[in-house]
PDB file of C-alpha atoms (C1' of nucleotides) in Angstrom:
ATOM      1  CA  UNK H   1     -36.440  36.467  -5.540  1.00 70.00           C
ATOM      2  CA  UNK H   2     -34.633  38.058  -8.366  1.00 90.00           C
ATOM      3  CA  UNK H   3     -32.199  40.967  -8.193  1.00 95.00           C
ATOM      4  CA  UNK H   4     -28.435  40.657  -8.344  1.00 96.00           C
ATOM      5  CA  UNK H   5     -27.871  39.883  -4.656  1.00 96.00           C
ATOM      6  CA  UNK H   6     -30.447  37.108  -4.562  1.00 95.00           C
ATOM      7  CA  UNK H   7     -29.066  35.562  -7.726  1.00 96.00           C
ATOM      8  CA  UNK H   8     -25.536  35.766  -6.345  1.00 97.00           C
ATOM      9  CA  UNK H   9     -26.579  34.096  -3.104  1.00 95.00           C
ATOM     10  CA  UNK H  10     -28.356  31.413  -5.075  1.00 96.00           C
ATOM     11  CA  UNK H  11     -25.324  30.836  -7.305  1.00 97.00           C
ATOM     12  CA  UNK H  12     -23.081  30.396  -4.271  1.00 96.00           C
ATOM     13  CA  UNK H  13     -25.569  27.985  -2.798  1.00 95.00           C
ATOM     14  CA  UNK H  14     -26.079  25.887  -5.917  1.00 97.00           C
ATOM     15  CA  UNK H  15     -22.463  25.788  -7.082  1.00 98.00           C
ATOM     16  CA  UNK H  16     -21.154  23.111  -4.733  1.00 98.00           C
ATOM     17  CA  UNK H  17     -24.379  21.139  -5.044  1.00 98.00           C
ATOM     18  CA  UNK H  18     -24.300  20.973  -8.826  1.00 98.00           C
ATOM     19  CA  UNK H  19     -20.658  20.912  -9.915  1.00 98.00           C
ATOM     20  CA  UNK H  20     -19.716  17.404 -10.961  1.00 98.00           C
ATOM     21  CA  UNK H  21     -23.331  16.189 -11.103  1.00 98.00           C
ATOM     22  CA  UNK H  22     -24.506  14.482 -14.241  1.00 98.00           C
ATOM     23  CA  UNK H  23     -27.906  15.032 -15.827  1.00 98.00           C
ATOM     24  CA  UNK H  24     -29.751  11.837 -16.659  1.00 98.00           C
ATOM     25  CA  UNK H  25     -32.911  13.233 -18.173  1.00 98.00           C
ATOM     26  CA  UNK H  26     -34.714  16.537 -18.388  1.00 98.00           C
ATOM     27  CA  UNK H  27     -38.453  17.013 -18.111  1.00 98.00           C
ATOM     28  CA  UNK H  28     -40.071  20.176 -19.366  1.00 98.00           C
ATOM     29  CA  UNK H  29     -43.396  21.149 -17.827  1.00 98.00           C
ATOM     30  CA  UNK H  30     -43.677  24.609 -19.311  1.00 98.00           C
ATOM     31  CA  UNK H  31     -41.929  25.062 -22.638  1.00 98.00           C
ATOM     32  CA  UNK H  32     -42.376  28.829 -22.636  1.00 97.00           C
ATOM     33  CA  UNK H  33     -39.477  29.299 -20.209  1.00 98.00           C
ATOM     34  CA  UNK H  34     -37.094  27.676 -22.696  1.00 98.00           C
ATOM     35  CA  UNK H  35     -37.731  30.091 -25.538  1.00 96.00           C
ATOM     36  CA  UNK H  36     -36.293  30.255 -28.080  1.00 96.00           C
ATOM     37  CA  UNK H  37     -34.914  26.795 -27.314  1.00 97.00           C
ATOM     38  CA  UNK H  38     -37.344  23.918 -27.860  1.00 97.00           C
ATOM     39  CA  UNK H  39     -37.991  21.170 -25.330  1.00 98.00           C
ATOM     40  CA  UNK H  40     -36.513  18.614 -27.699  1.00 98.00           C
ATOM     41  CA  UNK H  41     -33.369  20.682 -28.179  1.00 97.00           C
ATOM     42  CA  UNK H  42     -32.877  21.133 -24.467  1.00 98.00           C
ATOM     43  CA  UNK H  43     -33.390  17.477 -23.656  1.00 98.00           C
ATOM     44  CA  UNK H  44     -31.052  16.307 -26.360  1.00 97.00           C
ATOM     45  CA  UNK H  45     -28.351  18.801 -25.421  1.00 97.00           C
ATOM     46  CA  UNK H  46     -28.448  18.162 -21.681  1.00 97.00           C
ATOM     47  CA  UNK H  47     -28.864  14.401 -21.463  1.00 97.00           C
ATOM     48  CA  UNK H  48     -25.654  12.966 -20.119  1.00 97.00           C
ATOM     49  CA  UNK H  49     -24.044  16.387 -19.564  1.00 98.00           C
ATOM     50  CA  UNK H  50     -22.122  17.234 -16.402  1.00 98.00           C
ATOM     51  CA  UNK H  51     -22.173  20.566 -14.536  1.00 98.00           C
ATOM     52  CA  UNK H  52     -18.731  22.151 -14.682  1.00 98.00           C
ATOM     53  CA  UNK H  53     -19.162  25.781 -13.658  1.00 98.00           C
ATOM     54  CA  UNK H  54     -21.802  28.130 -12.379  1.00 98.00           C
ATOM     55  CA  UNK H  55     -21.439  31.884 -12.707  1.00 98.00           C
ATOM     56  CA  UNK H  56     -23.668  34.926 -12.300  1.00 98.00           C
ATOM     57  CA  UNK H  57     -23.951  37.790 -14.757  1.00 97.00           C
ATOM     58  CA  UNK H  58     -26.347  40.556 -13.759  1.00 97.00           C
ATOM     59  CA  UNK H  59     -29.509  38.724 -12.739  1.00 97.00           C
ATOM     60  CA  UNK H  60     -28.635  35.698 -14.862  1.00 98.00           C
ATOM     61  CA  UNK H  61     -27.205  32.358 -13.836  1.00 98.00           C
ATOM     62  CA  UNK H  62     -24.763  30.906 -16.338  1.00 98.00           C
ATOM     63  CA  UNK H  63     -24.285  27.145 -16.164  1.00 98.00           C
ATOM     64  CA  UNK H  64     -21.406  25.594 -18.040  1.00 98.00           C
ATOM     65  CA  UNK H  65     -21.700  21.906 -18.810  1.00 98.00           C
ATOM     66  CA  UNK H  66     -19.551  19.260 -20.406  1.00 97.00           C
ATOM     67  CA  UNK H  67     -21.172  16.823 -22.764  1.00 93.00           C
ATOM     68  CA  UNK H  68     -20.053  13.215 -22.629  1.00 80.00           C
ATOM     69  CA  UNK H  69     -19.449  13.042 -26.345  1.00 80.00           C
ATOM     70  CA  UNK H  70     -18.020  16.389 -27.114  1.00 78.00           C
ATOM     71  CA  UNK H  71     -15.348  18.944 -27.030  1.00 81.00           C
ATOM     72  CA  UNK H  72     -17.080  22.284 -26.774  1.00 90.00           C
ATOM     73  CA  UNK H  73     -18.736  23.170 -23.465  1.00 95.00           C
ATOM     74  CA  UNK H  74     -22.435  23.845 -23.330  1.00 97.00           C
ATOM     75  CA  UNK H  75     -23.888  27.022 -21.851  1.00 97.00           C
ATOM     76  CA  UNK H  76     -27.232  27.059 -20.135  1.00 98.00           C
ATOM     77  CA  UNK H  77     -28.685  30.405 -19.083  1.00 98.00           C
ATOM     78  CA  UNK H  78     -31.157  30.838 -16.251  1.00 98.00           C
ATOM     79  CA  UNK H  79     -33.196  33.852 -15.201  1.00 98.00           C
ATOM     80  CA  UNK H  80     -35.667  33.859 -12.329  1.00 97.00           C
ATOM     81  CA  UNK H  81     -38.064  36.474 -13.637  1.00 96.00           C
ATOM     82  CA  UNK H  82     -40.211  37.694 -10.747  1.00 95.00           C
ATOM     83  CA  UNK H  83     -41.031  34.445  -9.014  1.00 96.00           C
ATOM     84  CA  UNK H  84     -38.497  31.871 -10.115  1.00 96.00           C
ATOM     85  CA  UNK H  85     -36.609  29.548  -7.766  1.00 96.00           C
ATOM     86  CA  UNK H  86     -34.048  26.829  -8.228  1.00 98.00           C
ATOM     87  CA  UNK H  87     -33.199  24.098  -5.781  1.00 97.00           C
ATOM     88  CA  UNK H  88     -32.485  20.417  -5.384  1.00 98.00           C
ATOM     89  CA  UNK H  89     -34.956  17.880  -4.066  1.00 98.00           C
ATOM     90  CA  UNK H  90     -34.561  14.208  -3.204  1.00 97.00           C
ATOM     91  CA  UNK H  91     -35.335  12.018  -6.206  1.00 96.00           C
ATOM     92  CA  UNK H  92     -38.675  10.794  -4.865  1.00 93.00           C
ATOM     93  CA  UNK H  93     -39.951  14.160  -3.643  1.00 97.00           C
ATOM     94  CA  UNK H  94     -43.119  15.498  -5.197  1.00 97.00           C
ATOM     95  CA  UNK H  95     -42.819  18.517  -7.434  1.00 97.00           C
ATOM     96  CA  UNK H  96     -44.302  21.941  -6.751  1.00 97.00           C
ATOM     97  CA  UNK H  97     -47.364  23.112  -8.635  1.00 97.00           C
ATOM     98  CA  UNK H  98     -45.406  25.418 -10.904  1.00 98.00           C
ATOM     99  CA  UNK H  99     -42.361  23.307 -11.674  1.00 98.00           C
ATOM    100  CA  UNK H 100     -41.214  24.433 -15.119  1.00 98.00           C
ATOM    101  CA  UNK H 101     -38.117  22.323 -15.737  1.00 98.00           C
ATOM    102  CA  UNK H 102     -36.787  19.377 -13.743  1.00 98.00           C
ATOM    103  CA  UNK H 103     -33.467  17.603 -14.207  1.00 98.00           C
ATOM    104  CA  UNK H 104     -32.967  14.090 -12.943  1.00 98.00           C
ATOM    105  CA  UNK H 105     -29.535  13.925 -11.323  1.00 98.00           C
ATOM    106  CA  UNK H 106     -29.842  10.437  -9.912  1.00 97.00           C
ATOM    107  CA  UNK H 107     -30.434  10.617  -6.170  1.00 97.00           C
ATOM    108  CA  UNK H 108     -31.618  14.203  -6.560  1.00 98.00           C
ATOM    109  CA  UNK H 109     -33.586  16.362  -8.930  1.00 98.00           C
ATOM    110  CA  UNK H 110     -32.699  19.894  -9.857  1.00 98.00           C
ATOM    111  CA  UNK H 111     -35.905  21.930  -9.965  1.00 98.00           C
ATOM    112  CA  UNK H 112     -36.639  25.241 -11.615  1.00 98.00           C
ATOM    113  CA  UNK H 113     -40.073  26.425 -10.538  1.00 97.00           C
ATOM    114  CA  UNK H 114     -41.659  29.716 -11.454  1.00 97.00           C
ATOM    115  CA  UNK H 115     -45.176  30.695 -10.443  1.00 97.00           C
ATOM    116  CA  UNK H 116     -45.594  33.330 -13.113  1.00 97.00           C
ATOM    117  CA  UNK H 117     -43.293  31.771 -15.694  1.00 98.00           C
ATOM    118  CA  UNK H 118     -41.597  35.073 -16.454  1.00 97.00           C
ATOM    119  CA  UNK H 119     -38.148  33.512 -16.091  1.00 97.00           C
ATOM    120  CA  UNK H 120     -35.934  31.667 -18.551  1.00 97.00           C
ATOM    121  CA  UNK H 121     -33.973  28.456 -18.690  1.00 98.00           C
ATOM    122  CA  UNK H 122     -32.477  28.327 -22.126  1.00 98.00           C
ATOM    123  CA  UNK H 123     -29.530  27.550 -24.375  1.00 97.00           C
ATOM    124  CA  UNK H 124     -29.806  31.002 -25.915  1.00 96.00           C
ATOM    125  CA  UNK H 125     -27.337  33.434 -24.363  1.00 94.00           C
ATOM    126  CA  UNK H 126     -28.352  36.416 -26.391  1.00 93.00           C
ATOM    127  CA  UNK H 127     -29.674  38.610 -23.599  1.00 93.00           C
ATOM    128  CA  UNK H 128     -26.457  38.243 -21.663  1.00 95.00           C
ATOM    129  CA  UNK H 129     -24.457  39.858 -24.416  1.00 92.00           C
ATOM    130  CA  UNK H 130     -26.530  43.018 -24.084  1.00 90.00           C
ATOM    131  CA  UNK H 131     -25.764  43.574 -20.419  1.00 93.00           C
ATOM    132  CA  UNK H 132     -23.850  46.554 -19.127  1.00 92.00           C
ATOM    133  CA  UNK H 133     -21.019  46.429 -16.583  1.00 93.00           C
ATOM    134  CA  UNK H 134     -21.130  44.356 -13.430  1.00 95.00           C
ATOM    135  CA  UNK H 135     -21.588  46.748 -10.516  1.00 95.00           C
ATOM    136  CA  UNK H 136     -19.346  44.683  -8.258  1.00 95.00           C
ATOM    137  CA  UNK H 137     -16.434  44.772 -10.704  1.00 88.00           C
ATOM    138  CA  UNK H 138     -14.090  47.611 -11.494  1.00 76.00           C
ATOM    139  CA  UNK H 139     -15.484  47.838 -15.021  1.00 80.00           C
ATOM    140  CA  UNK H 140     -18.180  49.798 -13.247  1.00 82.00           C
ATOM    141  CA  UNK H 141     -17.256  53.332 -12.227  1.00 80.00           C
ATOM    142  CA  UNK H 142     -18.866  56.776 -12.155  1.00 77.00           C
ATOM    143  CA  UNK H 143     -17.444  57.795 -15.495  1.00 74.00           C
ATOM    144  CA  UNK H 144     -18.705  54.874 -17.596  1.00 70.00           C
ATOM    145  CA  UNK H 145     -21.933  55.348 -15.735  1.00 71.00           C
ATOM    146  CA  UNK H 146     -22.324  59.007 -16.668  1.00 64.00           C
ATOM    147  CA  UNK H 147     -21.021  58.509 -20.190  1.00 65.00           C
ATOM    148  CA  UNK H 148     -23.631  55.894 -21.010  1.00 64.00           C
ATOM    149  CA  UNK H 149     -26.390  58.363 -20.272  1.00 69.00           C
ATOM    150  CA  UNK H 150     -25.273  61.215 -22.429  1.00 65.00           C
ATOM    151  CA  UNK H 151     -28.386  61.481 -24.592  1.00 75.00           C
ATOM    152  CA  UNK H 152     -31.058  60.719 -22.067  1.00 87.00           C
ATOM    153  CA  UNK H 153     -33.373  62.911 -20.069  1.00 89.00           C
ATOM    154  CA  UNK H 154     -35.128  60.126 -18.268  1.00 93.00           C
ATOM    155  CA  UNK H 155     -35.501  59.952 -14.522  1.00 95.00           C
ATOM    156  CA  UNK H 156     -32.530  58.371 -12.830  1.00 95.00           C
ATOM    157  CA  UNK H 157     -34.682  55.713 -11.160  1.00 96.00           C
ATOM    158  CA  UNK H 158     -35.959  54.499 -14.503  1.00 96.00           C
ATOM    159  CA  UNK H 159     -32.457  54.472 -15.941  1.00 95.00           C
ATOM    160  CA  UNK H 160     -31.105  52.425 -13.049  1.00 95.00           C
ATOM    161  CA  UNK H 161     -33.388  49.611 -14.166  1.00 96.00           C
ATOM    162  CA  UNK H 162     -31.834  49.646 -17.632  1.00 94.00           C
ATOM    163  CA  UNK H 163     -29.683  46.509 -17.667  1.00 94.00           C
ATOM    164  CA  UNK H 164     -27.462  47.849 -20.439  1.00 91.00           C
ATOM    165  CA  UNK H 165     -26.410  50.642 -18.092  1.00 91.00           C
ATOM    166  CA  UNK H 166     -25.650  48.511 -15.048  1.00 93.00           C
ATOM    167  CA  UNK H 167     -26.375  44.820 -14.828  1.00 95.00           C
ATOM    168  CA  UNK H 168     -28.345  43.504 -11.900  1.00 96.00           C
ATOM    169  CA  UNK H 169     -30.095  46.456 -10.266  1.00 96.00           C
ATOM    170  CA  UNK H 170     -33.842  45.887  -9.968  1.00 96.00           C
ATOM    171  CA  UNK H 171     -36.796  47.769  -8.576  1.00 96.00           C
ATOM    172  CA  UNK H 172     -35.984  47.270  -4.907  1.00 96.00           C
ATOM    173  CA  UNK H 173     -32.291  48.095  -4.986  1.00 96.00           C
ATOM    174  CA  UNK H 174     -32.821  51.030  -7.334  1.00 97.00           C
ATOM    175  CA  UNK H 175     -34.920  52.712  -4.636  1.00 97.00           C
ATOM    176  CA  UNK H 176     -32.467  51.690  -1.950  1.00 97.00           C
ATOM    177  CA  UNK H 177     -29.453  52.995  -3.855  1.00 97.00           C
ATOM    178  CA  UNK H 178     -31.034  56.378  -4.552  1.00 98.00           C
ATOM    179  CA  UNK H 179     -32.072  56.673  -0.924  1.00 98.00           C
ATOM    180  CA  UNK H 180     -28.546  55.981   0.206  1.00 98.00           C
ATOM    181  CA  UNK H 181     -27.070  58.426  -2.298  1.00 98.00           C
ATOM    182  CA  UNK H 182     -29.586  61.139  -1.364  1.00 98.00           C
ATOM    183  CA  UNK H 183     -30.793  61.567  -4.930  1.00 97.00           C
ATOM    184  CA  UNK H 184     -34.415  62.167  -5.856  1.00 97.00           C
ATOM    185  CA  UNK H 185     -35.690  59.337  -8.090  1.00 97.00           C
ATOM    186  CA  UNK H 186     -37.313  61.768 -10.518  1.00 96.00           C
ATOM    187  CA  UNK H 187     -34.131  63.723 -11.153  1.00 95.00           C
ATOM    188  CA  UNK H 188     -33.249  63.741 -14.821  1.00 93.00           C
ATOM    189  CA  UNK H 189     -29.993  62.014 -15.632  1.00 92.00           C
ATOM    190  CA  UNK H 190     -29.091  65.117 -17.628  1.00 89.00           C
ATOM    191  CA  UNK H 191     -29.020  67.026 -14.338  1.00 91.00           C
ATOM    192  CA  UNK H 192     -26.694  64.757 -12.440  1.00 91.00           C
ATOM    193  CA  UNK H 193     -23.143  65.962 -12.056  1.00 90.00           C
ATOM    194  CA  UNK H 194     -20.018  64.016 -11.256  1.00 89.00           C
ATOM    195  CA  UNK H 195     -20.330  64.249  -7.466  1.00 92.00           C
ATOM    196  CA  UNK H 196     -23.802  62.731  -7.599  1.00 93.00           C
ATOM    197  CA  UNK H 197     -22.663  60.045 -10.013  1.00 92.00           C
ATOM    198  CA  UNK H 198     -19.900  59.151  -7.638  1.00 92.00           C
ATOM    199  CA  UNK H 199     -22.237  58.940  -4.696  1.00 95.00           C
ATOM    200  CA  UNK H 200     -24.708  56.869  -6.663  1.00 95.00           C
ATOM    201  CA  UNK H 201     -22.141  54.421  -7.995  1.00 94.00           C
ATOM    202  CA  UNK H 202     -20.788  53.955  -4.476  1.00 95.00           C
ATOM    203  CA  UNK H 203     -24.297  53.515  -3.083  1.00 96.00           C
ATOM    204  CA  UNK H 204     -25.175  50.860  -5.656  1.00 96.00           C
ATOM    205  CA  UNK H 205     -22.053  48.888  -4.817  1.00 96.00           C
ATOM    206  CA  UNK H 206     -22.659  49.156  -1.076  1.00 96.00           C
ATOM    207  CA  UNK H 207     -26.342  48.310  -1.199  1.00 96.00           C
ATOM    208  CA  UNK H 208     -25.823  45.257  -3.387  1.00 96.00           C
ATOM    209  CA  UNK H 209     -22.819  44.099  -1.397  1.00 96.00           C
ATOM    210  CA  UNK H 210     -24.625  44.372   1.911  1.00 95.00           C
ATOM    211  CA  UNK H 211     -27.635  42.537   0.563  1.00 95.00           C
ATOM    212  CA  UNK H 212     -25.424  39.666  -0.540  1.00 95.00           C
ATOM    213  CA  UNK H 213     -23.893  39.505   2.901  1.00 92.00           C
ATOM    214  CA  UNK H 214     -27.275  39.461   4.597  1.00 90.00           C
ATOM    215  CA  UNK H 215     -28.708  36.978   2.121  1.00 81.00           C
ATOM    216  CA  UNK H 216     -25.927  34.657   3.066  1.00 45.00           C
ATOM    217  CA  UNK H 217     -27.586  34.044   6.399  1.00 42.00           C
ATOM    218  CA  UNK H 218     -30.690  32.526   4.844  1.00 39.00           C
ATOM    219  CA  UNK H 219     -29.079  30.005   2.536  1.00 32.00           C
ATOM    220  CA  UNK H 220     -30.914  27.087   4.071  1.00 35.00           C
ATOM    221  CA  UNK H 221     -34.159  28.382   2.606  1.00 41.00           C
ATOM    222  CA  UNK H 222     -32.960  27.577  -0.881  1.00 43.00           C
ATOM    223  CA  UNK H 223     -32.200  23.985  -0.056  1.00 37.00           C
ATOM    224  CA  UNK H 224     -35.725  22.683   0.264  1.00 38.00           C
ATOM    225  CA  UNK H 225     -37.655  25.307  -1.627  1.00 41.00           C
ATOM    226  CA  UNK H 226     -40.048  25.596   1.270  1.00 42.00           C
ATOM    227  CA  UNK H 227     -41.410  28.724   2.883  1.00 41.00           C
ATOM    228  CA  UNK H 228     -39.865  32.065   2.170  1.00 44.00           C
ATOM    229  CA  UNK H 229     -36.618  32.770   0.435  1.00 50.00           C
ATOM    230  CA  UNK H 230     -35.615  35.101   3.235  1.00 49.00           C
ATOM    231  CA  UNK H 231     -35.553  37.898   0.731  1.00 49.00           C
ATOM    232  CA  UNK H 232     -37.228  40.428   2.943  1.00 50.00           C
ATOM    233  CA  UNK H 233     -34.978  39.660   5.845  1.00 61.00           C
ATOM    234  CA  UNK H 234     -32.610  42.046   4.172  1.00 75.00           C
ATOM    235  CA  UNK H 235     -33.324  45.317   5.926  1.00 86.00           C
ATOM    236  CA  UNK H 236     -34.624  47.892   3.499  1.00 94.00           C
ATOM    237  CA  UNK H 237     -34.577  51.622   4.226  1.00 95.00           C
ATOM    238  CA  UNK H 238     -37.045  52.911   1.664  1.00 96.00           C
ATOM    239  CA  UNK H 239     -38.580  50.174  -0.476  1.00 95.00           C
ATOM    240  CA  UNK H 240     -42.022  49.136   0.732  1.00 94.00           C
ATOM    241  CA  UNK H 241     -42.013  51.694   3.546  1.00 95.00           C
ATOM    242  CA  UNK H 242     -44.541  54.219   2.304  1.00 96.00           C
ATOM    243  CA  UNK H 243     -45.905  56.227   5.230  1.00 96.00           C
ATOM    244  CA  UNK H 244     -43.208  55.115   7.637  1.00 96.00           C
ATOM    245  CA  UNK H 245     -40.735  57.644   9.048  1.00 97.00           C
ATOM    246  CA  UNK H 246     -37.354  57.955   7.355  1.00 97.00           C
ATOM    247  CA  UNK H 247     -34.666  56.568   9.644  1.00 96.00           C
ATOM    248  CA  UNK H 248     -32.452  59.538   8.869  1.00 96.00           C
ATOM    249  CA  UNK H 249     -34.718  62.580   8.987  1.00 97.00           C
ATOM    250  CA  UNK H 250     -38.072  61.344  10.246  1.00 96.00           C
ATOM    251  CA  UNK H 251     -40.182  62.499   7.328  1.00 97.00           C
ATOM    252  CA  UNK H 252     -42.619  60.069   5.803  1.00 97.00           C
ATOM    253  CA  UNK H 253     -41.369  57.822   3.032  1.00 97.00           C
ATOM    254  CA  UNK H 254     -43.363  58.402  -0.136  1.00 96.00           C
ATOM    255  CA  UNK H 255     -44.317  56.196  -3.031  1.00 96.00           C
ATOM    256  CA  UNK H 256     -44.557  57.260  -6.644  1.00 95.00           C
ATOM    257  CA  UNK H 257     -44.985  55.414  -9.913  1.00 95.00           C
ATOM    258  CA  UNK H 258     -42.413  55.706 -12.671  1.00 96.00           C
ATOM    259  CA  UNK H 259     -42.736  53.785 -15.928  1.00 94.00           C
ATOM    260  CA  UNK H 260     -45.429  51.741 -14.255  1.00 94.00           C
ATOM    261  CA  UNK H 261     -43.344  50.676 -11.292  1.00 96.00           C
ATOM    262  CA  UNK H 262     -43.324  51.774  -7.665  1.00 96.00           C
ATOM    263  CA  UNK H 263     -40.524  53.927  -6.347  1.00 97.00           C
ATOM    264  CA  UNK H 264     -40.034  54.695  -2.666  1.00 97.00           C
ATOM    265  CA  UNK H 265     -38.063  57.689  -1.459  1.00 97.00           C
ATOM    266  CA  UNK H 266     -37.646  60.190   1.341  1.00 98.00           C
ATOM    267  CA  UNK H 267     -38.695  63.729   0.367  1.00 97.00           C
ATOM    268  CA  UNK H 268     -36.427  65.132   3.056  1.00 97.00           C
ATOM    269  CA  UNK H 269     -33.202  63.318   2.248  1.00 96.00           C
ATOM    270  CA  UNK H 270     -33.478  62.940  -1.487  1.00 97.00           C
ATOM    271  CA  UNK H 271     -33.253  66.001  -3.693  1.00 95.00           C
TER     272      UNK H 271
ATOM    273  C1'  DC L   1     -63.869  43.004  -7.482  1.00 83.98           C
ATOM    274  C1'  DA L   2     -59.656  46.098  -7.156  1.00 83.98           C
ATOM    275  C1'  DC L   3     -54.891  46.695  -6.793  1.00 83.98           C
ATOM    276  C1'  DC L   4     -50.262  45.159  -6.073  1.00 83.98           C
ATOM    277  C1'  DA L   5     -46.009  42.245  -7.016  1.00 83.98           C
ATOM    278  C1'  DT L   6     -38.384  41.101  -7.091  1.00 83.98           C
ATOM    279  C1'  DG L   7     -38.613  41.456 -14.765  1.00 83.98           C
ATOM    280  C1'  DT L   8     -38.096  41.628 -19.683  1.00 83.98           C
ATOM    281  C1'  DT L   9     -39.747  42.214 -24.319  1.00 83.98           C
ATOM    282  C1'  DC L  10     -42.636  43.855 -27.806  1.00 83.98           C
ATOM    283  C1'  DC L  11     -45.391  47.472 -29.892  1.00 83.98           C
ATOM    284  C1'  DT L  12     -46.648  52.126 -30.657  1.00 83.98           C
ATOM    285  C1'  DT L  13     -45.912  56.917 -30.745  1.00 83.98           C
ATOM    286  C1'  DG L  14     -43.236  60.984 -31.317  1.00 83.98           C
TER     287       DG L  14
ATOM    288  C1'  DC O   1     -32.818  54.943 -36.425  1.00 83.98           C
ATOM    289  C1'  DC O   2     -33.679  56.485 -31.540  1.00 83.98           C
ATOM    290  C1'  DA O   3     -36.062  57.559 -27.122  1.00 83.98           C
ATOM    291  C1'  DA O   4     -39.856  56.876 -24.166  1.00 83.98           C
ATOM    292  C1'  DG O   5     -44.136  54.985 -22.478  1.00 83.98           C
ATOM    293  C1'  DG O   6     -47.253  51.403 -21.964  1.00 83.98           C
ATOM    294  C1'  DA O   7     -49.140  46.812 -22.555  1.00 83.98           C
ATOM    295  C1'  DA O   8     -48.375  42.001 -22.399  1.00 83.98           C
ATOM    296  C1'  DC O   9     -46.823  37.872 -20.297  1.00 83.98           C
ATOM    297  C1'  DA O  10     -49.241  34.665 -15.833  1.00 83.98           C
ATOM    298  C1'  DT O  11     -50.373  33.766 -11.185  1.00 83.98           C
ATOM    299  C1'  DG O  12     -51.192  34.744  -6.562  1.00 83.98           C
ATOM    300  C1'  DG O  13     -51.660  37.659  -2.270  1.00 83.98           C
ATOM    301  C1'  DT O  14     -54.148  41.140   0.282  1.00 83.98           C
TER     302       DT O  14
END
DNA sequence: CACCATGTTCCTTG
DNA sequence: CCAAGGAACATGGT
């Protein structure tokens, strides 16, 4: 459940549940997700710490904690990879098969589970510093967008996944944004002029914003970690619709592979 | 068995 | 040094 909108919805859900809660102990079931932090480091740093803030940056969750002893706040960075989830469970509840890190909060436990263990839960904030502008802020606009691509000839779809260009767009919303902007995913970024950049930037903002709004209706799914996240309740126009008629022009949605990842587009609407 | 999957990083090649 | 492409990571669903 991992692109920007899903992470934003999760952050809004977790924020009131975590702020003010104190961590008693931390158990690490899969140390790989902590890298480069060690299990011992994480346990020592978090024991007795209290959640103060929770923010989102791109697809990352940024937890700020206060340690009982000390002055400087502690930053914990979470990323859900492809299959990560975070939620609270009652203290006695049994853990899921792929629980990676569990924090004992007293009457509850804060669980990070991740089937494929591609995600991260770490004290290292390095990857965050490499992120490009937030698409839902005004630091993101068509000009910074176009300027960042000056020397590239890659396909625009591939570039949209580059987190140093825009933070938070993933494989699903890249297809959706290009569909909305009417731009062919294979178009070289060198051949995109200002009007197209403007349409694309606007489309990215709209698509992500709408997904957040729609994700807001399925918040309850995060609470118990059961069943589906509600992710695919967001209505998608292109992604996953190969062979189905385009809602705008009726031609069949096609699938192609770029840099090893599926792209869905309408050959009629996207040039 | 084959292929697909919401992501990032590392390695190789040019 | 840079850009670009592909494999690796790990598990499960169809």
